[in-house]
Coordinates of C-alpha atoms in Angstrom, one line a residue:
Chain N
X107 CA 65.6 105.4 22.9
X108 CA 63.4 104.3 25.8
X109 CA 60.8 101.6 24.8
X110 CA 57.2 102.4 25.5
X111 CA 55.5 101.0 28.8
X112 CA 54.8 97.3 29.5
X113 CA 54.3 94.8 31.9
X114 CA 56.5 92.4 33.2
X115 CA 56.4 89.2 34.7
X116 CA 59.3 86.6 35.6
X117 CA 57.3 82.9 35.9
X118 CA 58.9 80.3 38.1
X119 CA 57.9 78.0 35.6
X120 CA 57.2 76.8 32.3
X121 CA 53.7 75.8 33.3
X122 CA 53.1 79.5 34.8
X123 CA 55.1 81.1 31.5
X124 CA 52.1 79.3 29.6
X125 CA 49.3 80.5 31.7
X126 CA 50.5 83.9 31.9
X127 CA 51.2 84.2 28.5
X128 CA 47.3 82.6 27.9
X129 CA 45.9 85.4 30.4
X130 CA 47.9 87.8 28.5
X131 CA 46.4 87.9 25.0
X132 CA 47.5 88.8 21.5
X133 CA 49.8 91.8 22.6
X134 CA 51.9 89.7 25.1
X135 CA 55.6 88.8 23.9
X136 CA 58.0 86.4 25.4
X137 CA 61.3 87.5 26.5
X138 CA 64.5 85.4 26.7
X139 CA 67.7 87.4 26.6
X140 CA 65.7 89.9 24.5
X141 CA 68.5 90.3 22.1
X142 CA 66.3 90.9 19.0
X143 CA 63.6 92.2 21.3
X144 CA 65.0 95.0 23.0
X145 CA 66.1 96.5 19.7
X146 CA 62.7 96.2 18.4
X147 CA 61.4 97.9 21.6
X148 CA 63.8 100.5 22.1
X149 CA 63.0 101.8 18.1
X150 CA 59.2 101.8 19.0
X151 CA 58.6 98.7 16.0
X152 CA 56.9 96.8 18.7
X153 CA 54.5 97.6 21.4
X154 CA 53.9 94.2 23.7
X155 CA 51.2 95.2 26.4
X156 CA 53.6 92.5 28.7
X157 CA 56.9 90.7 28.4
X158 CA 56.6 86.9 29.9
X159 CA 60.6 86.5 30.7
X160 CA 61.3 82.7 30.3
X161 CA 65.4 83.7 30.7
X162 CA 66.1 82.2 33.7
X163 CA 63.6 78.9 33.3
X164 CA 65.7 75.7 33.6
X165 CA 63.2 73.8 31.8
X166 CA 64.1 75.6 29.0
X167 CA 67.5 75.9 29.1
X168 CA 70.3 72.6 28.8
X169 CA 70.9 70.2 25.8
X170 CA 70.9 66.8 25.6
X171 CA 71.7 64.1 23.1
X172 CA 68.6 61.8 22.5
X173 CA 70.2 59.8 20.5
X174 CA 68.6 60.4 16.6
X175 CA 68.7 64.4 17.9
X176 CA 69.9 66.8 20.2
X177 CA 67.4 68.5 22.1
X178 CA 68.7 72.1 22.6
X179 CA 66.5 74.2 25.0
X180 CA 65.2 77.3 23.6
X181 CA 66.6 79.6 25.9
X182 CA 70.4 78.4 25.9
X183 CA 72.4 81.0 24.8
X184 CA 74.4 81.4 21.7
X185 CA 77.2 81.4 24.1
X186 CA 76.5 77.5 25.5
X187 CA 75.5 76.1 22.0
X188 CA 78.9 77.7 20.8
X189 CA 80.7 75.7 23.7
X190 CA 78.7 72.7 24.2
X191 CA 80.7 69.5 23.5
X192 CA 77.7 67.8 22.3
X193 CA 76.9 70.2 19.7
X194 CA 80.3 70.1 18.1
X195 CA 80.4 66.7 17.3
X196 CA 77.0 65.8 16.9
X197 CA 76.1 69.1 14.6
X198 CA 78.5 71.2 13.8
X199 CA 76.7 73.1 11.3
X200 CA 74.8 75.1 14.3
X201 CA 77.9 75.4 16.1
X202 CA 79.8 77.0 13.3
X203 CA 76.5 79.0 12.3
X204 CA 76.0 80.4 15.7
X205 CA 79.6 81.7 16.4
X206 CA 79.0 83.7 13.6
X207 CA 76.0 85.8 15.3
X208 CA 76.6 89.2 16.0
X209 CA 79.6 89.5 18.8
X210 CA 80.8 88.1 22.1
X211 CA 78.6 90.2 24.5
X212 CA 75.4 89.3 22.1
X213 CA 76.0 85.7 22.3
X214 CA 76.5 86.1 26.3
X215 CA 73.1 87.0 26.0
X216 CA 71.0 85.8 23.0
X217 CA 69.1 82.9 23.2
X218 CA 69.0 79.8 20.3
X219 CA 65.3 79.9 20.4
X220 CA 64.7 83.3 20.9
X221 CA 66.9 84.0 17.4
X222 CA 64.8 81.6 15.6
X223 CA 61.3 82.8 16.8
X224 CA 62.0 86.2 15.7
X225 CA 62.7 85.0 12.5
X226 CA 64.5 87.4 10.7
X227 CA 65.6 86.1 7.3
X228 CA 68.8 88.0 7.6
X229 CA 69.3 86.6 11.0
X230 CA 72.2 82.9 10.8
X231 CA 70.1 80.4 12.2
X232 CA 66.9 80.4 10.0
X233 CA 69.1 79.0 7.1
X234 CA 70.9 76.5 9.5
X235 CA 67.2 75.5 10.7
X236 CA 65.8 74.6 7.2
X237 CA 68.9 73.0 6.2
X238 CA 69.3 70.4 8.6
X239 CA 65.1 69.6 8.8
X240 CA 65.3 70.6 12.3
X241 CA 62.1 70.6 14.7
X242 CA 60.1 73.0 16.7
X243 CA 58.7 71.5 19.8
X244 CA 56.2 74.5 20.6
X245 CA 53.9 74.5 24.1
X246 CA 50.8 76.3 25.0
X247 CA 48.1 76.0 27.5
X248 CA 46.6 73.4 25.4
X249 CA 49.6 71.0 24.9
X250 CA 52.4 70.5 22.7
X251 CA 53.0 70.6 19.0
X252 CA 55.8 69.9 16.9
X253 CA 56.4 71.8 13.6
X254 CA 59.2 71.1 10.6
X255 CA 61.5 74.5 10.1
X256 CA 60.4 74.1 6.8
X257 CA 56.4 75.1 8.3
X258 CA 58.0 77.0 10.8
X259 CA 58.9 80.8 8.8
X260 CA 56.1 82.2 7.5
X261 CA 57.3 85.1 6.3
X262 CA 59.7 88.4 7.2
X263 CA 59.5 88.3 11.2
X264 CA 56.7 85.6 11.2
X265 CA 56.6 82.3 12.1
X266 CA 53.9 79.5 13.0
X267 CA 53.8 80.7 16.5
X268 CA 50.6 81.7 17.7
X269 CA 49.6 83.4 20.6
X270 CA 49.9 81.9 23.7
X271 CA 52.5 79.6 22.3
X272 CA 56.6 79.1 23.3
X273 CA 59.2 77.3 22.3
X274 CA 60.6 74.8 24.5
X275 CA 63.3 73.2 22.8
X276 CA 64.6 72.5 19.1
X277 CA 65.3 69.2 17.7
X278 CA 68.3 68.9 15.6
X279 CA 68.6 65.7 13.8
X280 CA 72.3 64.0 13.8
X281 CA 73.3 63.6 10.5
X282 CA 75.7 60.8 10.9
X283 CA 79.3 60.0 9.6
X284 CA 81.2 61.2 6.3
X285 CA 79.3 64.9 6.8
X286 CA 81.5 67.8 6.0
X287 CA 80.2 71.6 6.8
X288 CA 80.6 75.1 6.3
X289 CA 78.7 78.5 7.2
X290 CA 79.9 81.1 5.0
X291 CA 78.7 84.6 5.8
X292 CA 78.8 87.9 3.5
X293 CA 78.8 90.7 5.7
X294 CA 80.0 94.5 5.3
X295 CA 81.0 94.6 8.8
X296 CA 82.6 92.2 12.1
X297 CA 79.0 92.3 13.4
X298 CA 76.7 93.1 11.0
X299 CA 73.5 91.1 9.5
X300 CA 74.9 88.5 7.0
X301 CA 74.1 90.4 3.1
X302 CA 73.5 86.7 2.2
X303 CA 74.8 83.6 4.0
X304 CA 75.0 80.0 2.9
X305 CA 74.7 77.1 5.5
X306 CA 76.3 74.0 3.2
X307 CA 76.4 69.9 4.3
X308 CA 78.0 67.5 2.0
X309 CA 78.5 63.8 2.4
X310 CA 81.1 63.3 0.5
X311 CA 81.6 58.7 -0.4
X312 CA 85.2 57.4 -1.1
X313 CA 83.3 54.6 -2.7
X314 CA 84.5 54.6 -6.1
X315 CA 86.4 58.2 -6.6
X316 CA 85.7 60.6 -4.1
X317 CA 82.0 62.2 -4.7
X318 CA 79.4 63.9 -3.3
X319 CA 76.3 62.0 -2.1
X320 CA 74.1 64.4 -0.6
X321 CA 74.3 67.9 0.3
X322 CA 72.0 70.3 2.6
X323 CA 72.3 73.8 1.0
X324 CA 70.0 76.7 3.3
X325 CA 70.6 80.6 2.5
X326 CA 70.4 83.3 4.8
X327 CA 68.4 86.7 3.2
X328 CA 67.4 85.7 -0.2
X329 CA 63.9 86.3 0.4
X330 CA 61.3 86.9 3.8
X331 CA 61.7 83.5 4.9
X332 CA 65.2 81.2 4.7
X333 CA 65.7 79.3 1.5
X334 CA 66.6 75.9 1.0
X335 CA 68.5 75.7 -2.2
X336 CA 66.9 72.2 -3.4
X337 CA 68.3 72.9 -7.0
X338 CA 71.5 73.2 -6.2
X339 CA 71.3 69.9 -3.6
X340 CA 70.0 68.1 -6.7
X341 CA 72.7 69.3 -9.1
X342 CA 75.8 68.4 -6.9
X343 CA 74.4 64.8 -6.2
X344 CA 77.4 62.8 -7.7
X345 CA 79.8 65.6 -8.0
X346 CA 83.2 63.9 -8.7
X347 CA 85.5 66.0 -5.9
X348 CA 89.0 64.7 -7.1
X349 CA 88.7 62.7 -10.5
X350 CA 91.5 62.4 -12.3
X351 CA 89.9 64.1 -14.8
X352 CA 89.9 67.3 -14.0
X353 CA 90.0 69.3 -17.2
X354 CA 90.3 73.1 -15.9
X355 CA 94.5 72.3 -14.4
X356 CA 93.2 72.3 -11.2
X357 CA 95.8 70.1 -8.9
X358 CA 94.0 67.7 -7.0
X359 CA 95.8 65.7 -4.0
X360 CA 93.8 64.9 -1.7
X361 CA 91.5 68.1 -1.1
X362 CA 88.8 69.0 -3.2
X363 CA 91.2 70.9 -5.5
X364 CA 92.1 73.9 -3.4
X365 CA 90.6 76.5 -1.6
X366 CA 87.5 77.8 -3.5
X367 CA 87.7 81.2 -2.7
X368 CA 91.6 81.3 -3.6
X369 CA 90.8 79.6 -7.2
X370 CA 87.9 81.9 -8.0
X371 CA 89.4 85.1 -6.8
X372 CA 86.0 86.9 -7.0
X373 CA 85.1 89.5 -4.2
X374 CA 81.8 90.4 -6.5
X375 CA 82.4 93.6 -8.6
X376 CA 85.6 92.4 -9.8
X377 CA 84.6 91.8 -13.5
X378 CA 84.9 88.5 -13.3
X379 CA 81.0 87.5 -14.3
X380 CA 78.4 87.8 -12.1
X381 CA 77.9 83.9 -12.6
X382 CA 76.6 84.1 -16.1
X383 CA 77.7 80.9 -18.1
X384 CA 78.8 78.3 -16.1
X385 CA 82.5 78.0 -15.4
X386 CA 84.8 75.4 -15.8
X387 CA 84.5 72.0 -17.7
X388 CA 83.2 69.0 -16.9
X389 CA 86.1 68.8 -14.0
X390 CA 85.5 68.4 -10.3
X391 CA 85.7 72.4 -9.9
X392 CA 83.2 72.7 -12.6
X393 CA 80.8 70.3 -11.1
X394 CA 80.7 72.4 -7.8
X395 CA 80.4 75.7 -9.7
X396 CA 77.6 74.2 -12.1
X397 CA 75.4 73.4 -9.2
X398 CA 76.6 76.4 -7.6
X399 CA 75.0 78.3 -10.5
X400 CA 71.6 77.4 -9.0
X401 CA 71.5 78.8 -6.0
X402 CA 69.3 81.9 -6.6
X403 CA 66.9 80.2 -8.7
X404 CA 63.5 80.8 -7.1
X405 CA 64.6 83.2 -4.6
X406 CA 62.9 86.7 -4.1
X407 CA 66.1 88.8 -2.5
X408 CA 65.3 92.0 -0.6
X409 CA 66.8 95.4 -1.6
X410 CA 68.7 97.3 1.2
X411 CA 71.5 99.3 1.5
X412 CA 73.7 97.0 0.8
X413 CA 72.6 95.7 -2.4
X414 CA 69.5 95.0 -4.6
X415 CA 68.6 91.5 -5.7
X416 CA 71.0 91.0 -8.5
X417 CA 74.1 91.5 -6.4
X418 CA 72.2 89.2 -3.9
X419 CA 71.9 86.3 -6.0
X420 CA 75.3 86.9 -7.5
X421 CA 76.7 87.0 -3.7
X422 CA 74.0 83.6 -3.3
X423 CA 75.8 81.9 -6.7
X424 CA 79.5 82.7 -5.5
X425 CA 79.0 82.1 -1.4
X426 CA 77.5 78.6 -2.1
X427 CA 80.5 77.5 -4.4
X428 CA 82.8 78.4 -1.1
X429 CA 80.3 76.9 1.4
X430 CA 80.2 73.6 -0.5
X431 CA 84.0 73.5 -1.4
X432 CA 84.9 74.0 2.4
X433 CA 82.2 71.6 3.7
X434 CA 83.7 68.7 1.1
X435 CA 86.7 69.3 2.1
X436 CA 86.2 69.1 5.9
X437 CA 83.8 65.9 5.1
X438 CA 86.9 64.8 3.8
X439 CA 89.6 65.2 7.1
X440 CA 91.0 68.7 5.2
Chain S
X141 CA 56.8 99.4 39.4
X142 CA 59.1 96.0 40.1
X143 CA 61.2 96.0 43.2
X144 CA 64.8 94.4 42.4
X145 CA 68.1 93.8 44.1
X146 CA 70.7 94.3 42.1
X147 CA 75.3 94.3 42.9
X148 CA 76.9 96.9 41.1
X149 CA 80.3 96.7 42.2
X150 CA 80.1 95.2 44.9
X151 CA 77.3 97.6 46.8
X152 CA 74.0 96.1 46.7
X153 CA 70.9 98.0 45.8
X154 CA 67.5 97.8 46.6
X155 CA 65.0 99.8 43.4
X156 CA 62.1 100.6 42.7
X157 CA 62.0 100.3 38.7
X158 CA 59.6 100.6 35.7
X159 CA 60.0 97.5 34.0
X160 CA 61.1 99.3 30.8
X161 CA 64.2 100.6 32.0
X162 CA 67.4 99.8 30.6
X163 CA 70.1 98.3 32.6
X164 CA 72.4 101.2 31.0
X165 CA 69.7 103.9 32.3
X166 CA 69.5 102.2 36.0
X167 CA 73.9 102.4 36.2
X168 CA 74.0 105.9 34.7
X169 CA 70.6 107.7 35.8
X170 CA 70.2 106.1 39.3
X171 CA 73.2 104.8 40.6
X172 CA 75.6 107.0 39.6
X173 CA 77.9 104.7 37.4
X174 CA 78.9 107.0 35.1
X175 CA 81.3 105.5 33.8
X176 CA 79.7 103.2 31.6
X177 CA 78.4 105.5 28.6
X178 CA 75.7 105.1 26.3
X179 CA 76.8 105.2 22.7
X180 CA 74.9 104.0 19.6
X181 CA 72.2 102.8 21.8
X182 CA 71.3 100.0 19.2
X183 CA 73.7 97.5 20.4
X184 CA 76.7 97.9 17.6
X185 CA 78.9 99.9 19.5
X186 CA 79.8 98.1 22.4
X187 CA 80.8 100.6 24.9
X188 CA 77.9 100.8 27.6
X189 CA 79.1 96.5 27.7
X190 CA 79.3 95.9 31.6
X191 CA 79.6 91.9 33.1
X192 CA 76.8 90.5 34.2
X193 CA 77.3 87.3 36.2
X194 CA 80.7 87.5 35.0
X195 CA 80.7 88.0 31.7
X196 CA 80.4 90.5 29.5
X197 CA 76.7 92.4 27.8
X198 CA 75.6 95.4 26.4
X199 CA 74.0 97.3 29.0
X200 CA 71.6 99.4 26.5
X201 CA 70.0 95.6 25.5
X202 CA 69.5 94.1 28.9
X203 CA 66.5 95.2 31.1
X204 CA 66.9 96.3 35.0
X205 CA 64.2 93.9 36.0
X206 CA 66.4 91.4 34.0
X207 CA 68.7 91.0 36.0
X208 CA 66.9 90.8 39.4
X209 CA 69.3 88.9 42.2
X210 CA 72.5 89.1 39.6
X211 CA 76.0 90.6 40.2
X212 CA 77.1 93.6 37.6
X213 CA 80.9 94.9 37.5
X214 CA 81.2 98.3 35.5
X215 CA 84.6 100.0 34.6
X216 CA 83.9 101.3 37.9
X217 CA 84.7 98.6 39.9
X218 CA 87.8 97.1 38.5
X219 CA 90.2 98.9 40.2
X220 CA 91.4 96.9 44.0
X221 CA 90.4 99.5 46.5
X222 CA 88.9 101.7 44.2
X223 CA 92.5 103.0 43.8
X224 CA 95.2 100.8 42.1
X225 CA 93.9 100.3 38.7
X226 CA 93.5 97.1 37.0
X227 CA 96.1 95.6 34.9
X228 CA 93.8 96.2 31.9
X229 CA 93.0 99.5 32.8
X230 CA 96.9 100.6 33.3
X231 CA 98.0 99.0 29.8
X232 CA 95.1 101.1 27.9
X233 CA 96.8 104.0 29.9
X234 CA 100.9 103.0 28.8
X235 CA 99.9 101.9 25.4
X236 CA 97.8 105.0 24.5
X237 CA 95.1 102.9 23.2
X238 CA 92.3 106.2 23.2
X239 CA 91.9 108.9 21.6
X240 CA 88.6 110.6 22.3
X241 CA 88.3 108.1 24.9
X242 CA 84.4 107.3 24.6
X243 CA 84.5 103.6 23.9
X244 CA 87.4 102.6 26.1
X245 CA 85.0 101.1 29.3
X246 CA 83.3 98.8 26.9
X247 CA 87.2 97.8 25.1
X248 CA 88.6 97.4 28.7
X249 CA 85.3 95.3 29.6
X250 CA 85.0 93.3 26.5
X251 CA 89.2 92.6 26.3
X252 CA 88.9 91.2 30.1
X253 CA 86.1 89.2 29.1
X254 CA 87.7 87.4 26.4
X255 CA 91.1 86.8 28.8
X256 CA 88.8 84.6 30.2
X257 CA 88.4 82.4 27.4
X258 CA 92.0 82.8 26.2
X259 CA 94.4 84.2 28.1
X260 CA 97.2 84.5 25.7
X261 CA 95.7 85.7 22.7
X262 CA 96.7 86.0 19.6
X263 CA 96.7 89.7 17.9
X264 CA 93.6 87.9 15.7
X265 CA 91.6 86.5 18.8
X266 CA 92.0 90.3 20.3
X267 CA 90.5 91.6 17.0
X268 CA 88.0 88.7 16.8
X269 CA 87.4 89.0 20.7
X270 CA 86.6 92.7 20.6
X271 CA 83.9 92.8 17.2
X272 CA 81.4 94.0 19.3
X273 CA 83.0 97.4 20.4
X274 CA 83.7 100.3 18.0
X275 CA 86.5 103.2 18.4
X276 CA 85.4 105.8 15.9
X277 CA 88.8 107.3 16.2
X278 CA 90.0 104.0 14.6
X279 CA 92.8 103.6 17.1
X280 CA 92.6 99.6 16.8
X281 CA 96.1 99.5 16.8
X282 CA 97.0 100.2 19.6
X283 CA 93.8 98.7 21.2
X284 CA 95.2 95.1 20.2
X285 CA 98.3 96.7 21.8
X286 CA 97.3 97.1 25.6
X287 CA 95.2 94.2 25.5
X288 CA 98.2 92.2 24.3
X289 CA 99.9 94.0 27.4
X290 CA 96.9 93.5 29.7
X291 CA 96.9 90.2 29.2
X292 CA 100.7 89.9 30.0
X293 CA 100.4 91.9 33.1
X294 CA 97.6 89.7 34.0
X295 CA 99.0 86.6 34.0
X296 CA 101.7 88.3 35.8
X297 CA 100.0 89.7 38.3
X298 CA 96.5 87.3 38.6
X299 CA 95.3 88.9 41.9
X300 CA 95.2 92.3 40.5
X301 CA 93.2 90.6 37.4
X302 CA 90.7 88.9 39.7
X303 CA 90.0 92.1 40.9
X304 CA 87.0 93.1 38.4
X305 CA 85.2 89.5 39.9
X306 CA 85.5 90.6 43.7
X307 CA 81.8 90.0 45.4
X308 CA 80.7 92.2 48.0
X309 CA 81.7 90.3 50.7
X310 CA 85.2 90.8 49.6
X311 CA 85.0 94.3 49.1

């Protein structure tokens, strides 16, 4: 479909992006590579009286390592965070996150900070975002502000943004060594929204028998805003990963006793519990799944097509288990 | 109204255009490249993709007044001298890999766009590489075929492949 008249104006600069967008009012949108935009457009769901198109603005673009964070500019593509050197050893959560995003000619074009203004809870990044504490640095005509991801989504499509406000760049804090991660993405389709995704860190201490320390658990479409799954980060706090122990004949070696999603078998709908009891003993893999257990509790799911909110917090219980298992097991070299 | 220059393979154009055209509509509607098509029109399908700047997008979610000053190839302009076909094009042809035919610019588009990232790849990378364009006659297979071929050919034959990234001086 054809989108419905606007304006359009191309600043030459962040400064004149921020006046324009002040002169412009409640009805003017910014524009990046319009990615989620131009869908909305196109289907008539959104009506912008002028587009302010900050794609080409070098200010906004670039990122850099400021040593406790990397600053990534709002309008670098999916395409350069994918690629960027800096991002994949400094925070590979995003990186692994973001290659996940749609497809190849999408992520040519679709910005980091564009994807995380439009806030769709469905949409990778929101989940990555709350998970890792990142920042918003957010400019307007009268000055900057920074707001925590966790203030950031307000609700479905909404976020702290007001009019006459833009994101210039997000702050993603480095987490430091002995960090494992892992994105893991439901999805019916290559390039479809994720059903339910899990964005998982775990720093996993050989102190003592190999254990989890602290984990970052965000989920992607269990409710209008991303979740962080605090129950479940509390639960796996001390989670033994290869103790001798292990009561359910799980082999250890030296990864976290195999490949979760191997073990457990369980596309959902295969009979083998929606996550009722909790499985296992009090073994390494039933430490993981116990915490794993958690991972809907307080979440309000949607209903779509693809599933109501039980199979969603069934998908949330089982995709966590894998996200956690593969992000201990990369924290730990495997 | 917004005035932009635009390089469509290789010819540069002057336009007049509302801002809420589609790049897909300016090709098609007022230049005459027809040989990109419009399929889902939401951005799933793939097969209006075109490179912009070199690499590949969707042509029904880009703007024309994006893309102001920048260089677009369509299926169009791949072949040297507008007659020997690309190496991509010709292994699409000896492989079979259409039925219907509809998406096969946007395959041929998005498969030389992710040569550029791995030349050789992998029957994987080609499925991986091309998630962004549909073929409702599901004839994948032999999809991952000519690119595999396209990709040989290309390496054989890298002047032919460069082809696609001529500017308009060189044309």
């Amino acid at each position: 479909m054809i989108p419905a008249s606007f304006d359009y104006v191309r600043p030459a600069s962040l400064e004149e992006a921020v006046a324009a967008l002040d002169g412009a009012g409640e009805e003017a949108k910014v524009l990046s590579g319009g990615q989620s935009l131009l869908p909305l457009l196109r289907m008539r769901l959104s009506y912008p009286s002028v587009l302010v198109d900050v794609g080409r603005l070098e200010e906004l673009r670039g990122i850099r390592d400021e040593g406790g964070h990397l600053a990534i500019g709002a309008a670098a593509t999916h395409d350069e965070v994918v690629r960027s050197p800096l991002v994949n050893a400094e925070c590979p959560l995003v990186a692994l996150a973001t290659a996940t995003v749609a497809d190849p000619a999408v992520r040519h074009r679709g910005t980091f900070g564009g994807s995380l203004a439009h806030a769709d809870p469905a949409g990778d990044l929101p989940a990555v975002a709350v998970a890792l504490d990142m920042e918003f640095v957010i400019r307007s005509s009268s000055g900057e502000r920074i707001v925590a991801a966790r203030d950031f989504f307000v609700d479905y499509l909404e976020t702290a943004l007001a009019p006459g406000e833009i994101i210039t760049e997000i702050r993603v804090p480095k987490l430091g060594d002995g960090w494992g991660f892992h994105y893991e993405k439901f999805h019916r389709t290559a390039q479809a929204w994720a059903t339910v995704g899990v964005a998982a860190a775990v720093r996993v201490s050989t102190q003592g028998g190999r254990h989890i320390e602290e984990a970052r658990v965000g989920l992607t479409n269990m409710g209008s805003t991303p979740v962080r799954a605090t129950e479940v980060e509390a639960a796996v706090r001390g989670a033994e990963l290869n103790g001798q122990a292990g009561t359910n004949g799980s082999g250890g070696g030296g990864s976290v006793n195999g490949h979760p999603r191997s073990q457990e078998g369980a596309a959902p709908g295969n009979g083998n519990g929606a996550g009722s009891a909790p499985h296992g003993g009090p073994g390494p893999r039933g430490a993981l799944r116990q915490a794993s257990e958690l991972a809907a509790e307080g979440t309000s799911p949607p209903t779509d097509l693809h599933g109501g909110p039980g199979y969603r917090r069934h998908l949330a219980r089982v995709l966590t288990y894998r996200a956690l298992g593969t992000a201990a097991r990369s924290a730990l070299g495997g | 109204m917004t005035r932009i220059n635009v390089t469509v393979d290789g010819v540069t154009y002057e336009e007049d255009v509302e801002p809420r055209l589609l790049l897909v509509h300016l090709l098609r509607d007022r230049l005459g490249r027809t040989g990109t098509p419009i399929g889902c029109d939401t951005s799933n399908c793939g097969a209006c993709t075109v490179m912009l700047e070199g690499r590949s997008v969707k042509s029904c979610s880009v703007l024309a007044v994006q893309v102001d000053g920048q260089d677009i190839v369509t299926v169009e302009g791949l072949a040297s001298g507008g007659t020997d076909w690309h190496p991509m094009q010709r292994a699409f042809h000896e492989e079979h890999a259409l039925q219907c035919g509809y998406c096969t610019p946007g395959m041929i588009m998005a498969a030389i766009d992710l040569l550029k990232d791995d030349p050789d790849p992998s029957d994987e990378a080609i499925r991986k590489g091309l998630e962004g364009n549909l073929c409702r006659c599901t004839g994948y297979t032999n999809i991952v075929r000519a690119v595999r071929r396209g990709a040989h050919s290309m390496s054989q034959d890298p002047e032919a492949a460069a082809a696609g990234a001529r500017s308009a001086e060189e044309l």
